[in-house]
CSV table of C-alpha atoms in Angstrom, one decimal:
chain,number,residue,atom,x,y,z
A,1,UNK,CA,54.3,-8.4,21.3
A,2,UNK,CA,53.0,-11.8,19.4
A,3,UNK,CA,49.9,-14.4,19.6
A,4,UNK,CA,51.0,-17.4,18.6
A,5,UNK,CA,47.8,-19.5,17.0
A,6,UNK,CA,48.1,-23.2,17.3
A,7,UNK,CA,46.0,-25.6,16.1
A,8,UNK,CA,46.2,-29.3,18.6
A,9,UNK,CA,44.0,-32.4,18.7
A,10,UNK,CA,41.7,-32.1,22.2
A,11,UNK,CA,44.0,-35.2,23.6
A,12,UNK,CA,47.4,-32.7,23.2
A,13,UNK,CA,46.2,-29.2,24.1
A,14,UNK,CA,45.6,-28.5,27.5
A,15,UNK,CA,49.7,-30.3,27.4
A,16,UNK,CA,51.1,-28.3,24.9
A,17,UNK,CA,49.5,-24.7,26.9
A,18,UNK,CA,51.1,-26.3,30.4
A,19,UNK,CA,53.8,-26.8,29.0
A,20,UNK,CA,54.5,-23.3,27.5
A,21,UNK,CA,53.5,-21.9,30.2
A,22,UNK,CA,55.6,-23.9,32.6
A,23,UNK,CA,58.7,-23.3,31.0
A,24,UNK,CA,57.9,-19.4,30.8
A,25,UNK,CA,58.0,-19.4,27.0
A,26,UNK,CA,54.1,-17.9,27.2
A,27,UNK,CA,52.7,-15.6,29.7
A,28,UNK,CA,49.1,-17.2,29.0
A,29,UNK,CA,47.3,-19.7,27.0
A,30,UNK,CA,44.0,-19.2,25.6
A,31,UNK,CA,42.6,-22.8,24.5
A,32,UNK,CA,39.1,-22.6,22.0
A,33,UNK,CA,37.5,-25.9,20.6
A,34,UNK,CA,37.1,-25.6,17.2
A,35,UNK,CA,35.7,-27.4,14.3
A,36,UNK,CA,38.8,-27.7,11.4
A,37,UNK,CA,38.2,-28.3,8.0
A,38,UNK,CA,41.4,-29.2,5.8
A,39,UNK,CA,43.0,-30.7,2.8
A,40,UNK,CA,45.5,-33.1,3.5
A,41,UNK,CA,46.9,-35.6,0.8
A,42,UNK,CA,44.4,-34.3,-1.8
A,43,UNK,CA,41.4,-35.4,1.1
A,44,UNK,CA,38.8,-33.3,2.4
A,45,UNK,CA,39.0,-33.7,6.3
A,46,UNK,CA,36.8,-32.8,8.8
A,47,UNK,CA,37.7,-32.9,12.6
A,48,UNK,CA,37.3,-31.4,16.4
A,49,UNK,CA,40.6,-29.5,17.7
A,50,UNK,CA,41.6,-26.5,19.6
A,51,UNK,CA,43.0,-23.1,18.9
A,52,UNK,CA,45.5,-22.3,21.6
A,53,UNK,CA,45.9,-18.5,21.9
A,54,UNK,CA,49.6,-18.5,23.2
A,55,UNK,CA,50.7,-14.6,24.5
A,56,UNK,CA,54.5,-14.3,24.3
A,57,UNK,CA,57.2,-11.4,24.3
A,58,UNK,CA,59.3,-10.5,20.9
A,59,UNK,CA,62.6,-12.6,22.6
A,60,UNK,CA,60.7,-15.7,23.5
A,61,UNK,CA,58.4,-16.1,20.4
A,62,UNK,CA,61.1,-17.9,18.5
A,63,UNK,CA,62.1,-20.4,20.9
A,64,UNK,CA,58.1,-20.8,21.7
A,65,UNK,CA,57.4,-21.8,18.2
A,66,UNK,CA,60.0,-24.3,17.9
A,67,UNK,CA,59.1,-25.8,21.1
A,68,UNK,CA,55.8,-26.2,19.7
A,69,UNK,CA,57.6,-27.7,16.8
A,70,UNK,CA,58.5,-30.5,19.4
A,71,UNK,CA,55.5,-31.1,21.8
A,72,UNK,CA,53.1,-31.4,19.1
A,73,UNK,CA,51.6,-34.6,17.6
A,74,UNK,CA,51.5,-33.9,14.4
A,75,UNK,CA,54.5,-33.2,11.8
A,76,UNK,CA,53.4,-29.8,10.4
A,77,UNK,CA,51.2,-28.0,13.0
A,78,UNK,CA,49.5,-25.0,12.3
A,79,UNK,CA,51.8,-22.5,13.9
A,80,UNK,CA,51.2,-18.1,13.1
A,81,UNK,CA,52.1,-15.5,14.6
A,82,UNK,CA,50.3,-12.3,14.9
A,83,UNK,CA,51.8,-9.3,16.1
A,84,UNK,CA,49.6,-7.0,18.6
A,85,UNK,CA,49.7,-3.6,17.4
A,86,UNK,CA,49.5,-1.6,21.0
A,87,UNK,CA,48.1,-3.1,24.7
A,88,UNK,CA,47.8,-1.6,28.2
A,89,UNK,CA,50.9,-0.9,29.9
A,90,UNK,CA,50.2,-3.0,33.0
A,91,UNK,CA,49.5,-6.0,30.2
A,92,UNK,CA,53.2,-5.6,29.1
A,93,UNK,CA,54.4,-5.3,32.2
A,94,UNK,CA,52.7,-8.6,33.6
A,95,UNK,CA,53.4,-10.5,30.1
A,96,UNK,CA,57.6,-9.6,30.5
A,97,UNK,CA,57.4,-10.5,34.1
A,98,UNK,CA,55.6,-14.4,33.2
A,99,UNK,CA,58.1,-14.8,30.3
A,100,UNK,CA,61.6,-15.5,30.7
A,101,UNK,CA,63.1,-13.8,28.1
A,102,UNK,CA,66.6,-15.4,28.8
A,103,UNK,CA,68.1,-13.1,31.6
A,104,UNK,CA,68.2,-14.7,34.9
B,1,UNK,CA,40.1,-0.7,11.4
B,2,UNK,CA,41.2,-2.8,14.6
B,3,UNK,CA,39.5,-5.8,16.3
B,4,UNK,CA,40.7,-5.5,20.5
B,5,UNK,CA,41.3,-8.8,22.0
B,6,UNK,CA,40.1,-9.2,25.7
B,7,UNK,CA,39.8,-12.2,28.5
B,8,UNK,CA,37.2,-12.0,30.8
B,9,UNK,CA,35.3,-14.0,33.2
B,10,UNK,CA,32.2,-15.9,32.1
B,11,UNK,CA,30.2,-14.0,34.8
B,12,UNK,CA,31.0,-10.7,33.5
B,13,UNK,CA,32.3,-10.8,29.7
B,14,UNK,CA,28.2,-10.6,28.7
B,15,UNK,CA,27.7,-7.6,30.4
B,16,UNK,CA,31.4,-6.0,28.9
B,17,UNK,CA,30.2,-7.0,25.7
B,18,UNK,CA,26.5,-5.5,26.0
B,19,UNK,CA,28.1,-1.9,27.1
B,20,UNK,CA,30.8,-1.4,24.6
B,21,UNK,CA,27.8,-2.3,21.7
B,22,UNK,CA,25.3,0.2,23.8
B,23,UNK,CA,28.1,2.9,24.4
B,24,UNK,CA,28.9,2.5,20.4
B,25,UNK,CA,32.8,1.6,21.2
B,26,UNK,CA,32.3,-1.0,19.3
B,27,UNK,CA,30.0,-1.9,16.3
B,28,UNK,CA,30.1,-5.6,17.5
B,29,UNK,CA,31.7,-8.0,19.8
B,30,UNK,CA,31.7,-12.2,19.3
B,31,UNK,CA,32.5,-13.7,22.4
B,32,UNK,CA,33.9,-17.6,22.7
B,33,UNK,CA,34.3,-19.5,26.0
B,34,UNK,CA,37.9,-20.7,26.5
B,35,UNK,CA,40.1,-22.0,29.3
B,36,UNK,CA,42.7,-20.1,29.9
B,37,UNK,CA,46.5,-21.2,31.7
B,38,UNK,CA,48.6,-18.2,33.1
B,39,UNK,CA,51.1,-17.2,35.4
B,40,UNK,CA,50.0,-14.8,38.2
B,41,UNK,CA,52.5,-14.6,41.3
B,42,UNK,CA,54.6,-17.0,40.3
B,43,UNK,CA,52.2,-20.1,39.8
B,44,UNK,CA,50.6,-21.6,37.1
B,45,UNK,CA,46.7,-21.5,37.0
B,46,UNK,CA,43.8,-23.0,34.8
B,47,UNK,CA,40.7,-21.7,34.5
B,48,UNK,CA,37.5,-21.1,32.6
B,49,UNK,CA,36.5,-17.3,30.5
B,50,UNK,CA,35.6,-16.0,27.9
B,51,UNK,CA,37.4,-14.3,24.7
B,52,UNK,CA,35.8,-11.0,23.4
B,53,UNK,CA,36.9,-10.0,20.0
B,54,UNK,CA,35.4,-6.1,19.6
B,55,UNK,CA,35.7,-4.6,16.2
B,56,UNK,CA,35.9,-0.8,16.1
B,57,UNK,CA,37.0,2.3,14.4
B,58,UNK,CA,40.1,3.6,14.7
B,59,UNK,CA,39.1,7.3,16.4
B,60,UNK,CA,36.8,4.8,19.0
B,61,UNK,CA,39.8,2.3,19.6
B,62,UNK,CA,41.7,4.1,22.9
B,63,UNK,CA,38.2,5.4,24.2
B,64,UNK,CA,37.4,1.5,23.7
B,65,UNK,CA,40.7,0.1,25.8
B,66,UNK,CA,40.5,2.8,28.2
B,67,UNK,CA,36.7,1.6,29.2
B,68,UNK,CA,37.6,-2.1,29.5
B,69,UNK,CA,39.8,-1.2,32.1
B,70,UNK,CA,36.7,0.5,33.6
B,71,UNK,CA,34.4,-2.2,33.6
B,72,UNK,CA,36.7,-4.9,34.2
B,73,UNK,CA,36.9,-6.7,37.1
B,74,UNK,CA,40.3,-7.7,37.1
B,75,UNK,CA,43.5,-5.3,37.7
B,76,UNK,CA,45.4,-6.4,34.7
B,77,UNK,CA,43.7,-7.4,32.1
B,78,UNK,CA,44.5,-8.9,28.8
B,79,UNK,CA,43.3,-5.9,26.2
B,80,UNK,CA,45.5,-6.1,23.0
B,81,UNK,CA,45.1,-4.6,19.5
B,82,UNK,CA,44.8,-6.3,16.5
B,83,UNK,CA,45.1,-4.2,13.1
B,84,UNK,CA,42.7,-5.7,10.3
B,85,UNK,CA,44.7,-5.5,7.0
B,86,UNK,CA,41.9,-5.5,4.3
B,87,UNK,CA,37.8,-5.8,4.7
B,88,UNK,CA,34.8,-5.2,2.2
B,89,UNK,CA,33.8,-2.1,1.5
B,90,UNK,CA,29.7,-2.6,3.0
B,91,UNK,CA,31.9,-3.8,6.2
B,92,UNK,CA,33.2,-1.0,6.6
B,93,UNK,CA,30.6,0.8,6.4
B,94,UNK,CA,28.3,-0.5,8.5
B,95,UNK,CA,31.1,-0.6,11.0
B,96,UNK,CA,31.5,3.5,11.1
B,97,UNK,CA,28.2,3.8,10.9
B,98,UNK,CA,28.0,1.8,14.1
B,99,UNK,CA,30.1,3.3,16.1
B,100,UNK,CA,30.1,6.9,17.3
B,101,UNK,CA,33.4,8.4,16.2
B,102,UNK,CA,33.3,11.6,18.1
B,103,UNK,CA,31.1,13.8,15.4
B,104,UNK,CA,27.4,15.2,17.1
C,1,UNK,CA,50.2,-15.1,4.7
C,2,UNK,CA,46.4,-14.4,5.7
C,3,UNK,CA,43.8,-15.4,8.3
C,4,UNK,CA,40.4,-14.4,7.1
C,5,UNK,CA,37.8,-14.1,9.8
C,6,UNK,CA,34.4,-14.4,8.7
C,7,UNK,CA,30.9,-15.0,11.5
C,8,UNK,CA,28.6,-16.6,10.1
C,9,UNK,CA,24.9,-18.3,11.5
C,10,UNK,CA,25.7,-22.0,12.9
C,11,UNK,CA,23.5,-23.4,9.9
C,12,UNK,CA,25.5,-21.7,7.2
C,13,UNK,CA,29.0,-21.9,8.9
C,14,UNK,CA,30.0,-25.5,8.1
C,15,UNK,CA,28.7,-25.3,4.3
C,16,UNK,CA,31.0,-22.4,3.8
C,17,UNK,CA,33.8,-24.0,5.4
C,18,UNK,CA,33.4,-26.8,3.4
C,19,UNK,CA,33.1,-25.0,-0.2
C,20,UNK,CA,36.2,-22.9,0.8
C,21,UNK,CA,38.7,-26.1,1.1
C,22,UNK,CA,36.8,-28.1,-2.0
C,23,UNK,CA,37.3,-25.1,-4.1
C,24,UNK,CA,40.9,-24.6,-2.7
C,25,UNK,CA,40.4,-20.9,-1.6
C,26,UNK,CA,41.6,-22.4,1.7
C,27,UNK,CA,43.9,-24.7,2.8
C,28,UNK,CA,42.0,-24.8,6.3
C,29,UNK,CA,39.1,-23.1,8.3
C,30,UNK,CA,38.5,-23.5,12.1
C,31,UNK,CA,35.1,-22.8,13.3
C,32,UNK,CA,34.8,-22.0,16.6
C,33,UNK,CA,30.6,-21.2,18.4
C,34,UNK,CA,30.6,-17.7,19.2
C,35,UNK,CA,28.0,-15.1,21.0
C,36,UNK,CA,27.6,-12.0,19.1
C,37,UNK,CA,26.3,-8.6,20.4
C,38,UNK,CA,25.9,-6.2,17.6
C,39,UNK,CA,23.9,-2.8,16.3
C,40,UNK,CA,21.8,-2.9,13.3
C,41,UNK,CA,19.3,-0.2,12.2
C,42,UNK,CA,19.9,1.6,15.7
C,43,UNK,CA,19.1,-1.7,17.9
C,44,UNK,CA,21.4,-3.9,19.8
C,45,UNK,CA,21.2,-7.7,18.9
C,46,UNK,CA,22.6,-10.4,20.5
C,47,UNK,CA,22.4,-14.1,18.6
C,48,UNK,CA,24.5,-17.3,18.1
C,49,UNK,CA,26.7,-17.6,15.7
C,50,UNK,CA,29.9,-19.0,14.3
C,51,UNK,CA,33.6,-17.5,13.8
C,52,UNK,CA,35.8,-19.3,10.4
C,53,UNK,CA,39.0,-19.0,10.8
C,54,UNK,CA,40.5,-19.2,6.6
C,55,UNK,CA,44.2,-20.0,6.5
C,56,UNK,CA,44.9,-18.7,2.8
C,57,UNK,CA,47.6,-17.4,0.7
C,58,UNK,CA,48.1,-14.0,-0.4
C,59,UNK,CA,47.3,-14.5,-4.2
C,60,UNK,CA,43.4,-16.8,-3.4
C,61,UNK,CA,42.7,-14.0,-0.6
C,62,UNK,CA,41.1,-11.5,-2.6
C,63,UNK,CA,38.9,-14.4,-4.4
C,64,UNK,CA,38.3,-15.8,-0.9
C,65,UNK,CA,36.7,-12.8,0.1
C,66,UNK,CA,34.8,-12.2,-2.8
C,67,UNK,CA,33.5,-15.8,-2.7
C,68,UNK,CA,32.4,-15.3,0.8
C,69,UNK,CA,30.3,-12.4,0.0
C,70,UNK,CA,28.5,-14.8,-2.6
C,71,UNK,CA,28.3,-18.2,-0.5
C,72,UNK,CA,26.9,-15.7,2.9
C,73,UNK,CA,23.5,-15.4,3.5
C,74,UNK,CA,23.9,-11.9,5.1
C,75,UNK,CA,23.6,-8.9,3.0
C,76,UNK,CA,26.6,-7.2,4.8
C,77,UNK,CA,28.8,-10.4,6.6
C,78,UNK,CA,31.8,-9.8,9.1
C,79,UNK,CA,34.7,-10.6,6.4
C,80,UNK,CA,38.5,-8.9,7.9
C,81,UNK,CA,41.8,-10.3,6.6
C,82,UNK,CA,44.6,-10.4,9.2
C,83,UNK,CA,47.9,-10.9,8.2
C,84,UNK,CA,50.6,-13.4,9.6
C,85,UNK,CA,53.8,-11.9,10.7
C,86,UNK,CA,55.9,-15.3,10.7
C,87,UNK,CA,54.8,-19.4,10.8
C,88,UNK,CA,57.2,-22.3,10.0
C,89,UNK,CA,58.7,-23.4,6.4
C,90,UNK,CA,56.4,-27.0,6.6
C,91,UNK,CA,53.5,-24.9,7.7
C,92,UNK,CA,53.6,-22.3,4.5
C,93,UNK,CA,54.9,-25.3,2.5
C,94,UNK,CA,51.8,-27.3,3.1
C,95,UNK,CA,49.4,-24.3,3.0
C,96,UNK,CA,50.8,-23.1,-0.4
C,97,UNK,CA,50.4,-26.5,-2.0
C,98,UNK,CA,46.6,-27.5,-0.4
C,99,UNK,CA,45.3,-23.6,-2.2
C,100,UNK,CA,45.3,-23.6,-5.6
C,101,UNK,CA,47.0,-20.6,-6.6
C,102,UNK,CA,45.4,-20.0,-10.2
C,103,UNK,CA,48.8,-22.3,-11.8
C,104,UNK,CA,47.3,-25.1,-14.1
């Protein structure tokens, strides 16, 4: 069962976790303000964002990621998943139930 | 040497926290608000909580899960186990030392 | 690919972020404000702090860590690497070329 971390400027985040969440690719969206500091083009940067905490099942993660891929703002967002090494049994339950994972 | 994720509300992750620290499940918990988007009968909802990120032995881990669901005030809640891959030695340490694995 | 997560008081946090990138032992860090509850020497403490997120690559982690440890002002820090099951080609593309990797 992964996390999906996402990194999103403030103006795209609460969007992106609707979004997911919507169209049943997450079961939940935890969104964190964050402080990110990053090299990009050789620069030092320094800027406010959000971590978005997106819960998913094994057959949705792909198609979560790349839909990431095309909501986002930026060309290469910082997309990782983590895979969750045991849970409650009514968590699974409730997470396959909020995910389509492509029956229907 | 696992950290547990878990969600809470604002009004009650302090007090989860407090007891799995006093209880020695876990040698220490960091707790972050977030704002959290789920599914839950079939609608979308948005609300504020709070992440807690408890690290804890192995032996303490189940006892650890198992007490959230006591002291939670939800019926499902988000409890999932994350496996840390490589610490410092004083770390670990101190975390063992911290948490009561069963021996007395 | 790793995520090291360090805590860290707020008025040390964004100095360590900071030397990590410059020094190329991350590509990124997100900091995010955090409430810690925590036992040491027998008593429960609860104080402010900060969580780093380090986005690094598997050859700079071990030096990350170890730089940590020096750059900390805590005799025993919070230091835990997690590893990332999957994340896109741009993303490890970038992330590879913003840490130096000990070529040159």
């Amino acid at each position: 069962m992964p996390t999906v971390y996402i990194t999103a400027p403030p103006d795209a985040a609460g969007e992106i976790a609707s979004q997911l969440v919507e169209e049943r690719l997450a079961a939940c969206v935890n969104r964190v303000r964050c402080r990110s500091t990053y090299r990009w083009e050789g620069e030092v940067h320094d800027e406010d964002g959000e971590i978005l905490l997106a819960k998913t099942a094994d057959e949705a993660c792909d198609e979560l990621i790349a839909r990431v891929a095309e909501l986002h703002p930026y060309d290469v967002p910082c997309v990782e998943r983590f895979d969750v090494a045991a849970t409650t049994d009514p968590f699974a339950e409730w997470l396959g139930s909020a995910v389509d994972s492509g029956a229907d």
